[in-house]
Coordinates of C-alpha atoms and ligand atoms in Angstrom, one line a residue:
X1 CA 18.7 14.8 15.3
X2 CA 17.9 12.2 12.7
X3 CA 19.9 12.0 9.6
X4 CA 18.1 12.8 6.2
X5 CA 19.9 13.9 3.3
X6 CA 17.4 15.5 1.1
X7 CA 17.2 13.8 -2.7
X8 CA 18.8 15.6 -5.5
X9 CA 16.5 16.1 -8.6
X10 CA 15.1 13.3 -9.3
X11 CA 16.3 12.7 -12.9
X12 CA 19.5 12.6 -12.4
X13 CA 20.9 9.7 -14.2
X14 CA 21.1 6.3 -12.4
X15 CA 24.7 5.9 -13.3
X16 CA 25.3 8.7 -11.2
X17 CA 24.1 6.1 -8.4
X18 CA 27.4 4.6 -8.4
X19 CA 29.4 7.7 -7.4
X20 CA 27.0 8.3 -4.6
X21 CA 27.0 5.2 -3.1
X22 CA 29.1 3.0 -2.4
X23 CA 27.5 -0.1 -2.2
X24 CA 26.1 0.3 -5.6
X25 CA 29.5 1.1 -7.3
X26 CA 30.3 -1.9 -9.9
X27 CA 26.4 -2.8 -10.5
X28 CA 25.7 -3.5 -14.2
X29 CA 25.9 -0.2 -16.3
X30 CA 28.1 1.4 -13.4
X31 CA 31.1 3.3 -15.2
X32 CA 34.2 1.7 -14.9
X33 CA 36.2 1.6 -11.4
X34 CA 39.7 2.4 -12.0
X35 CA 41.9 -0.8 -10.1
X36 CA 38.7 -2.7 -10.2
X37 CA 39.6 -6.1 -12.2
X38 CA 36.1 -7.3 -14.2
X39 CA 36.6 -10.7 -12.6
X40 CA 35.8 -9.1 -8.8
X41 CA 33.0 -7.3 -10.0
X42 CA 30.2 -8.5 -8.4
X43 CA 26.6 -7.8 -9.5
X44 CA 24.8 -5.5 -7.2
X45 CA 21.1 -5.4 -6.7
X46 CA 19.6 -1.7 -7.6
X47 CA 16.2 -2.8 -7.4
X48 CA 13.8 -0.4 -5.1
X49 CA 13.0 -3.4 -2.9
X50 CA 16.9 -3.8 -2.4
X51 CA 17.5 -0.5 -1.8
X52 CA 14.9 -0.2 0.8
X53 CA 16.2 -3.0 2.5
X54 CA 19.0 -0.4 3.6
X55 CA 16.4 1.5 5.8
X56 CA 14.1 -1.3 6.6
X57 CA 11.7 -0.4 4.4
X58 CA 9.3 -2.7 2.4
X59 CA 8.9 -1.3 -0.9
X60 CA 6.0 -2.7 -2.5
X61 CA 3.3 -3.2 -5.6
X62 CA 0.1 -3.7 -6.0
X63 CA -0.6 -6.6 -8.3
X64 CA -2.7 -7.1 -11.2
X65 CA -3.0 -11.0 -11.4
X66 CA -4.4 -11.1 -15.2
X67 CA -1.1 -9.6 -16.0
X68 CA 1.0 -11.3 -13.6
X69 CA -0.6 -14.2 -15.1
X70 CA 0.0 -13.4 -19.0
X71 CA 2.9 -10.6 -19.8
X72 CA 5.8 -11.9 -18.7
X73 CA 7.6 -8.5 -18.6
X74 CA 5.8 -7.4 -16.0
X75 CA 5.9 -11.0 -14.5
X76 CA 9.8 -10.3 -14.3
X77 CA 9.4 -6.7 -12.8
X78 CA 7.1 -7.3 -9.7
X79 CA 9.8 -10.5 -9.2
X80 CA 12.5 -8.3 -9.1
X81 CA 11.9 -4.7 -8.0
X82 CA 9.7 -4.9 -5.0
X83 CA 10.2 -6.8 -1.5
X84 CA 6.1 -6.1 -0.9
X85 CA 3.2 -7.4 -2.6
X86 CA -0.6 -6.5 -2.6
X87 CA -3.0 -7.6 -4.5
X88 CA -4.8 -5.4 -6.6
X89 CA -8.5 -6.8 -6.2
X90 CA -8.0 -10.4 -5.4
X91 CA -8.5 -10.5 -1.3
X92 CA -11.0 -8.5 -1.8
X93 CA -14.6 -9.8 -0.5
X94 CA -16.2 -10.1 -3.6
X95 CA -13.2 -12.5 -4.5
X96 CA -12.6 -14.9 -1.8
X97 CA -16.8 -15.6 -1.1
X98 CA -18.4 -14.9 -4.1
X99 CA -21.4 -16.9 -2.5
X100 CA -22.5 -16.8 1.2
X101 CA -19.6 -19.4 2.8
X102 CA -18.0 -20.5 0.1
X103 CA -14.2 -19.2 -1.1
X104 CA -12.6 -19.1 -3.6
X105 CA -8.9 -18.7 -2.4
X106 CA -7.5 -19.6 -5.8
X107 CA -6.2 -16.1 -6.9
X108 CA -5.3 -14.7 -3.9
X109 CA -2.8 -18.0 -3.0
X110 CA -1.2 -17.9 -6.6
X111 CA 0.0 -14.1 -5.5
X112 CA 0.9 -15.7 -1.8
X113 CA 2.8 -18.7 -3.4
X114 CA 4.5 -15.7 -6.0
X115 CA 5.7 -13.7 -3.3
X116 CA 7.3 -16.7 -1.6
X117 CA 9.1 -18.0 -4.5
X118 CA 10.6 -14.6 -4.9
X119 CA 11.2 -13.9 -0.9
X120 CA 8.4 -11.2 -0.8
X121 CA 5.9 -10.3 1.8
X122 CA 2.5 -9.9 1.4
X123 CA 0.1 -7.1 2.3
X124 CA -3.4 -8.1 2.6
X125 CA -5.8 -5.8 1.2
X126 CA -8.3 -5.4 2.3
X127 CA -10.8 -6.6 5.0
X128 CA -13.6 -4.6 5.7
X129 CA -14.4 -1.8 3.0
X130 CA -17.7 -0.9 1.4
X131 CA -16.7 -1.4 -2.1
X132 CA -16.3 -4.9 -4.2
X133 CA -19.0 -6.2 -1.9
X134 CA -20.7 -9.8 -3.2
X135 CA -24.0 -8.9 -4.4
X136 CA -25.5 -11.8 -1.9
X137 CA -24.3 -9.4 0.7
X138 CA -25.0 -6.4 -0.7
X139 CA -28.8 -7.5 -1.5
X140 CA -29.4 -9.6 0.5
X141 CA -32.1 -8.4 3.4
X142 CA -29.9 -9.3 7.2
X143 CA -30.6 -8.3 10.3
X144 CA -28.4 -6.0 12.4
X145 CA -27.4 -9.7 14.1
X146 CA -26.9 -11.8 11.2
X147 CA -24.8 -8.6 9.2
X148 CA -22.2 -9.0 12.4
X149 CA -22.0 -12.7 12.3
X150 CA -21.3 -12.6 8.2
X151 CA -18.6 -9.8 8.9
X152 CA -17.0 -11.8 12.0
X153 CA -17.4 -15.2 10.1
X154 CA -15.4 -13.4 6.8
X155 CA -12.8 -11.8 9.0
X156 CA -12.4 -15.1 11.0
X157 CA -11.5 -17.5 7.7
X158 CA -9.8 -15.0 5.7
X159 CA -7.6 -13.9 8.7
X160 CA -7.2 -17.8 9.0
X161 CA -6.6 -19.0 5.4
X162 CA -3.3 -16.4 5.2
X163 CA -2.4 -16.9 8.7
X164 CA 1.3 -16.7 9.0
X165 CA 1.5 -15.6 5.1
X166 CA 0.4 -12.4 5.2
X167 CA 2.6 -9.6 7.1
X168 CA 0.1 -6.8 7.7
X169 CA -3.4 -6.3 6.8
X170 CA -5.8 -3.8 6.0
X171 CA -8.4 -4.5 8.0
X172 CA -10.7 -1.0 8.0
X173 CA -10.3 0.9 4.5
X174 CA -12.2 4.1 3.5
X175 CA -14.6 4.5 6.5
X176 CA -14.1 8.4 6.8
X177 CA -15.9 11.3 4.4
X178 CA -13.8 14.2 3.8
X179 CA -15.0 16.1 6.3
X180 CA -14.1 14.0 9.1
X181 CA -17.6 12.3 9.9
X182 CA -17.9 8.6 9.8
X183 CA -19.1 7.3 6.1
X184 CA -22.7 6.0 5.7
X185 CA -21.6 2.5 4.9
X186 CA -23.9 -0.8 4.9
X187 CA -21.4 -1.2 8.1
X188 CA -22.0 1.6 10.5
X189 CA -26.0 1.6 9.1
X190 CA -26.3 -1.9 10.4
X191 CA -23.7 -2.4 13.3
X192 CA -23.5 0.9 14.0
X193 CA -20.2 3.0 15.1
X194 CA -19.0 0.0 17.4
X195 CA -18.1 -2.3 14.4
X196 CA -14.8 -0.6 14.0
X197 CA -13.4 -1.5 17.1
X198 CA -15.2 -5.0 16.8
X199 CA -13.3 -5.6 13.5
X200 CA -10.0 -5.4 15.1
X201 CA -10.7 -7.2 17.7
X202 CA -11.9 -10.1 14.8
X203 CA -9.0 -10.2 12.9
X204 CA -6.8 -10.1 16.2
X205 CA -8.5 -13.6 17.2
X206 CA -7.8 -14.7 14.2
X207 CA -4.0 -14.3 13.9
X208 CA -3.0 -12.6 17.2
X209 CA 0.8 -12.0 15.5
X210 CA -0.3 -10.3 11.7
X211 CA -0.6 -6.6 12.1
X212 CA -3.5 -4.4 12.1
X213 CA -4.2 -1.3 9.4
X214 CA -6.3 1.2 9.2
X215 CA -6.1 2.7 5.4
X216 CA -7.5 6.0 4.0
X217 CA -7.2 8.0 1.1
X218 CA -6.7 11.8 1.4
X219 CA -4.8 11.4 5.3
X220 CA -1.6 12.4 4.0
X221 CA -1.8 15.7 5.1
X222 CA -2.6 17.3 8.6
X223 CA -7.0 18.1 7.7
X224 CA -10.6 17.2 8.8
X225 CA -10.4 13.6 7.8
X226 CA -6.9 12.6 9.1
X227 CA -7.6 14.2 12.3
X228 CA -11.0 12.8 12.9
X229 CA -8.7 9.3 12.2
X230 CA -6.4 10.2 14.8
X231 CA -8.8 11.1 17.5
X232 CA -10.4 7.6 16.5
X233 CA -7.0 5.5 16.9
X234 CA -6.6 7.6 19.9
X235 CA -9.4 6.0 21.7
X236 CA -9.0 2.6 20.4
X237 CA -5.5 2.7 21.5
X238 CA -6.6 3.8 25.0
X239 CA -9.2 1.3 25.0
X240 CA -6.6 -2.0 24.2
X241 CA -8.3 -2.4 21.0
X242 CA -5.4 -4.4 18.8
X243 CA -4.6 -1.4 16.3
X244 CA -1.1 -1.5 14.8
X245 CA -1.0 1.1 11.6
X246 CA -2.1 3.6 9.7
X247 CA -1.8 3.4 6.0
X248 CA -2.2 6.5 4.3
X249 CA -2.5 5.5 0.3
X250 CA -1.0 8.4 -1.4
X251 CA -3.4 8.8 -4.8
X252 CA -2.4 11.8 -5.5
X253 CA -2.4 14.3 -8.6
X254 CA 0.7 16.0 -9.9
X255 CA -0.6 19.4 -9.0
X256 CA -0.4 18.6 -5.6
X257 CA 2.4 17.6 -3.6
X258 CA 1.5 16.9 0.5
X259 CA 2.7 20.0 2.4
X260 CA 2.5 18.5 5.9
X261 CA 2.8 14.6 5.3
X262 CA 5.9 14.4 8.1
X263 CA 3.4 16.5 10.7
X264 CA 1.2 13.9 10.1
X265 CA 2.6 10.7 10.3
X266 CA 4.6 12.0 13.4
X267 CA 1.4 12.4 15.8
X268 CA 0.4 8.9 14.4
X269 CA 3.9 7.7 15.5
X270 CA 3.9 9.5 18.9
X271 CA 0.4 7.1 19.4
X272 CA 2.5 4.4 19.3
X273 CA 1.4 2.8 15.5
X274 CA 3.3 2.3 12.4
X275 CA 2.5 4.2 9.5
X276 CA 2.8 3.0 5.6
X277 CA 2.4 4.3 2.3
X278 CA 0.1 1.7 0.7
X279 CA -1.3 3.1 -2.6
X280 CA 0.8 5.5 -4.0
X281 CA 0.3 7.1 -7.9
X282 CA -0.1 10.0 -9.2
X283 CA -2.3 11.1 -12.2
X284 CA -2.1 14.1 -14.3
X285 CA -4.4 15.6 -17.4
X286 CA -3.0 13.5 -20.5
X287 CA -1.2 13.9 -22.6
X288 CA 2.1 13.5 -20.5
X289 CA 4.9 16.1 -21.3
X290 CA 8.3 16.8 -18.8
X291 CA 7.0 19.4 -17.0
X292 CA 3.8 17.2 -15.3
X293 CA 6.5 14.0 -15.2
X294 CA 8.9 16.1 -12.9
X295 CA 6.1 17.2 -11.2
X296 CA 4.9 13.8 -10.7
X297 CA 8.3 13.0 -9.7
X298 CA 8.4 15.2 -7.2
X299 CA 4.9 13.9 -5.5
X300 CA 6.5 10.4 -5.5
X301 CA 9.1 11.6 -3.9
X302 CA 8.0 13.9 -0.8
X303 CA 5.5 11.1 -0.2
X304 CA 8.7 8.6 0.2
X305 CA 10.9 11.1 2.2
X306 CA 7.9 12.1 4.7
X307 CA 8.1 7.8 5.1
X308 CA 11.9 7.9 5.8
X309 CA 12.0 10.5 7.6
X310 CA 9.2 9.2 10.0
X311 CA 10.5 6.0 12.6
X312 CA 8.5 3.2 12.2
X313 CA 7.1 4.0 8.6
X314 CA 7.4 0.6 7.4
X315 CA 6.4 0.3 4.1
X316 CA 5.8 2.1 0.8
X317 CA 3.7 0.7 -1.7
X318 CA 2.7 2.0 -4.6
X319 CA -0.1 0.9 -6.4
X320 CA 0.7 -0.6 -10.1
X321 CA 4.1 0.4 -11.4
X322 CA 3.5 0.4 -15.2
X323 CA 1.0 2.9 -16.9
X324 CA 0.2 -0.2 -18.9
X325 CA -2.2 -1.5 -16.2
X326 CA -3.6 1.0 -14.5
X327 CA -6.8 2.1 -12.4
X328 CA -6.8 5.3 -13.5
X329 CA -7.8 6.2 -16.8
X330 CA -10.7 3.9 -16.1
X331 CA -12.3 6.1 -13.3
X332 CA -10.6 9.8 -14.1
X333 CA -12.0 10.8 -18.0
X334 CA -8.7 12.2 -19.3
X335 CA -6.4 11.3 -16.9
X336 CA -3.7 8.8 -16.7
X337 CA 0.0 8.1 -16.9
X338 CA 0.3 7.8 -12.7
X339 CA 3.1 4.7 -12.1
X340 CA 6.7 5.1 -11.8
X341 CA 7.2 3.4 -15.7
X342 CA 5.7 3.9 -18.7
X343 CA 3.5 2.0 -21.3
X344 CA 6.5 0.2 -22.4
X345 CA 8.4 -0.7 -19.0
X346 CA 10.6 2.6 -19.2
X347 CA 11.7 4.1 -16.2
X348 CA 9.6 7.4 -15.3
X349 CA 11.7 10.5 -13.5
X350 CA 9.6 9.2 -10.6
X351 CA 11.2 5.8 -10.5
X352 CA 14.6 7.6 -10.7
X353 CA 13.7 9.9 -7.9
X354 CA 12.1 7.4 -5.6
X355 CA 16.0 5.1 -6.5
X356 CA 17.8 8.4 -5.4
X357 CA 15.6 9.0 -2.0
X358 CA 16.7 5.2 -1.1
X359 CA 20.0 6.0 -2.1
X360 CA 20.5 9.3 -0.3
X361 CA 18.7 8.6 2.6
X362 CA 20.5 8.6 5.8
X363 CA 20.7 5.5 8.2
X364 CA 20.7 3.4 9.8
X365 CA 17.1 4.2 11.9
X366 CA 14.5 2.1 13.7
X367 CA 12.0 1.5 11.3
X368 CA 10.7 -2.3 11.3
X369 CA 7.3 -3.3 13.3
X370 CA 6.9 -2.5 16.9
X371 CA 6.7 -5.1 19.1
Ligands
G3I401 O1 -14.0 -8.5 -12.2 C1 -14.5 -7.8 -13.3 C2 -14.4 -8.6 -14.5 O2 -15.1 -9.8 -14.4 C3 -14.9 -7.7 -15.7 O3 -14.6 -8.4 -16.9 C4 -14.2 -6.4 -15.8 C5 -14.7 -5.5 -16.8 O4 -14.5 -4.1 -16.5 O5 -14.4 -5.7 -14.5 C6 -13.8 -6.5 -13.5 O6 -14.0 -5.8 -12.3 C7 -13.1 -4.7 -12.1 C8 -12.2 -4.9 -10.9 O7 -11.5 -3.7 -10.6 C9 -11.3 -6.1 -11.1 O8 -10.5 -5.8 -12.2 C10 -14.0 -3.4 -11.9 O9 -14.7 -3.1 -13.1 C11 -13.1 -2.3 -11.5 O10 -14.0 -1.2 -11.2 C12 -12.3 -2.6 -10.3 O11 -11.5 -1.5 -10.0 C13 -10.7 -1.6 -8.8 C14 -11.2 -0.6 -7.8 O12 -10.4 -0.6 -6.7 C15 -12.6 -0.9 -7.3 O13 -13.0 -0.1 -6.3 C16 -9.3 -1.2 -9.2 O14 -8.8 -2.3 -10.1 C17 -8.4 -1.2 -8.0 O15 -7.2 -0.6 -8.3 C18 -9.0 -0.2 -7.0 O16 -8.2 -0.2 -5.8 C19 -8.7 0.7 -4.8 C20 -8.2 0.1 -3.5 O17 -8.7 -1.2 -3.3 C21 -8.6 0.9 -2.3 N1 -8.2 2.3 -2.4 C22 -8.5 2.9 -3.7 C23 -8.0 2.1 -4.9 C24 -8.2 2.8 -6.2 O18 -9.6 2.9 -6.4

């Protein structure tokens, strides 16, 4: 029976991090140890990425590269709270070829280059999706023959470009509807159902070791769209095609916490893939108050638990950490305030939960990358 100590509330004050665990006793702002001279005092790292270091667990960001570029707050914070980066929108297709066969790599290395001056890994994000599409492609009038080759040829060089840079990739995003039929993407109009398998098998060629994601919204839970991924892995796993994880994003709202989330990532375990959190927020009606922030808390935090509690849950990203830059209020009217800090860098009782579920957890478990 697995070991899993279930958080505490999640505000509880990060002092109280010292008492708890050991290996965080004497960090900067710890209370005094009694017998503990200053001068052997070392300084511990509390960040989230450290802390998941315990279980094996990448704890990651998206990145926003305008303000990784220009506020050097949050410069310093992706540096030095996360072991995981992804960017935000700047692997995405409309970004690396803005014109038919030519790339512009520019962005996209800056984060690489970032994440290895600060011993990060990267996730790539994202591969095949039918959003942030070059208008060339999206306009432009291919054949069924010549749509295949542009997808292979993008997959080949981008796969390429990062080989040996990027950890994991999301190579499919988003290619389920909620009821658990295929979406009706330029994709599976001109390639037809095949194409998934196909793109696998692409990226594969192209960097045999990185692994393989499938990523979805709304497949936390056990329902229509998760399972109608699972049957689908299913049969490319019985068919050799080289699929390596599931990454469920985790944009939630705080009215809404995932009921069966460890159900779920189980029976994707038991198929032999690893599973990741890879987008996590969660939004609420603004204004804020400290009823929806320990709700939101709470989200956060059975979304990180249902990850530790699962073997071979490798990652949990979430998806901006400051309410400063976000997605959110930009595409839900009246909605907002869905990272783990505020406005202003302050810590959220989400980031204080989702520091006392790394804490707390128990360990030591298999969790790293298969094979
Ligand atoms: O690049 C233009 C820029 O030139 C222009 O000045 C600016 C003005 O609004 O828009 C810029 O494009 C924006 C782009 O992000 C880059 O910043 C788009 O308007 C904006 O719609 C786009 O939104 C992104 C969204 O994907 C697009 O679908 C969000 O930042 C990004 O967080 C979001 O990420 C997705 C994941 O990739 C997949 N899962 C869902 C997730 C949230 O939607």
């Amino acid at each position: 029976m697995r070991r899993f100590i279930v958080a505490a509330a999640g505000s509880l004050a990060l002092s109280t991090l010292a008492f708890v665990s050991p290996g965080l006793a004497g960090a900067p702002g710890a209370p005094a140890q009694p017998g503990l001279g200053a001068e052997r005092a070392q300084p511990i790292d509390r960040s989230l990425g450290a802390l998941g270091k315990r279980h094996d667990l990448g704890v990651g960001t998206a990145v926003d590269m305008s303000a990784l570029a220009d506020d050097p707050t949050y410069r310093q914070r992706v540096a030095s709270e996360f072991s995981s980066l992804t960017a935000e929108n700047v692997m995405k297709w409309e970004t690396l070829e803005p014109q038919r066969g030519v790339y512009d790599w520019t962005e996209a290395d800056r984060l690489v280059a970032f994440a290895r001056e600060n011993r990060q890994r990267i996730r790539g994000h994202v591969l095949v999706w039918h959003n942030q599409l070059p208008a060339w492609l999206t306009e432009g009038d291919f054949s069924s023959g010549e749509m295949r080759g542009i997808l292979r040829k993008h997959i080949h060089d981008t796969v390429r470009h990062f080989r040996g840079k990027v950890a994991e990739w999301d190579v499919l995003n988003e290619a389920f509807e909620e009821d658990g039929t295929l979406r009706d993407t330029i994709w599976l109009q001109k390639l037809g159902p095949g194409y998934i398998a196909d793109v696998f098998r692409w990226a594969h060629e192209a960097d045999p070791r990185v692994k393989l994601y499938y990523n979805d919204y709304n497949i936390e839970d056990v329902n229509p769209k998760s399972t109608a991924l699972y049957k689908l892995v299913k049969e490319l796993k019985a068919e050799g095609v080289p699929i390596h994880g599931v990454g469920v994003q985790g944009h939630q709202t705080v009215n809404y916490a995932p009921t069966s989330m460890v159900q779920n990532l189980a029976r994707f375990n038991r198929l032999g893939l690893d599973t990741a959190v890879t987008e996590a927020d969660v939004r609420m009606v603004m204004p804020a108050d400290d009823i929806k922030l320990q709700a939101q808390a709470n989200v956060y935090s059975t979304m990180l638990q249902a990850c530790l509690y699962t073997p071979h849950c490798t990652s949990f990203t979430v998806w901006g950490f400051t309410d400063k830059y976000s997605w959110v209020p930009g595409w839900f009217e009246g909605e907002g305030a869905a990272n783990i800090l505020d406005e202003n860098f302050r810590a959220k009782p989400a980031y204080d939960a989702l520091r006392m579920d790394l804490a707390l957890a128990g360990g030591p478990r298999h969790r790293g990358h298969r094979g």
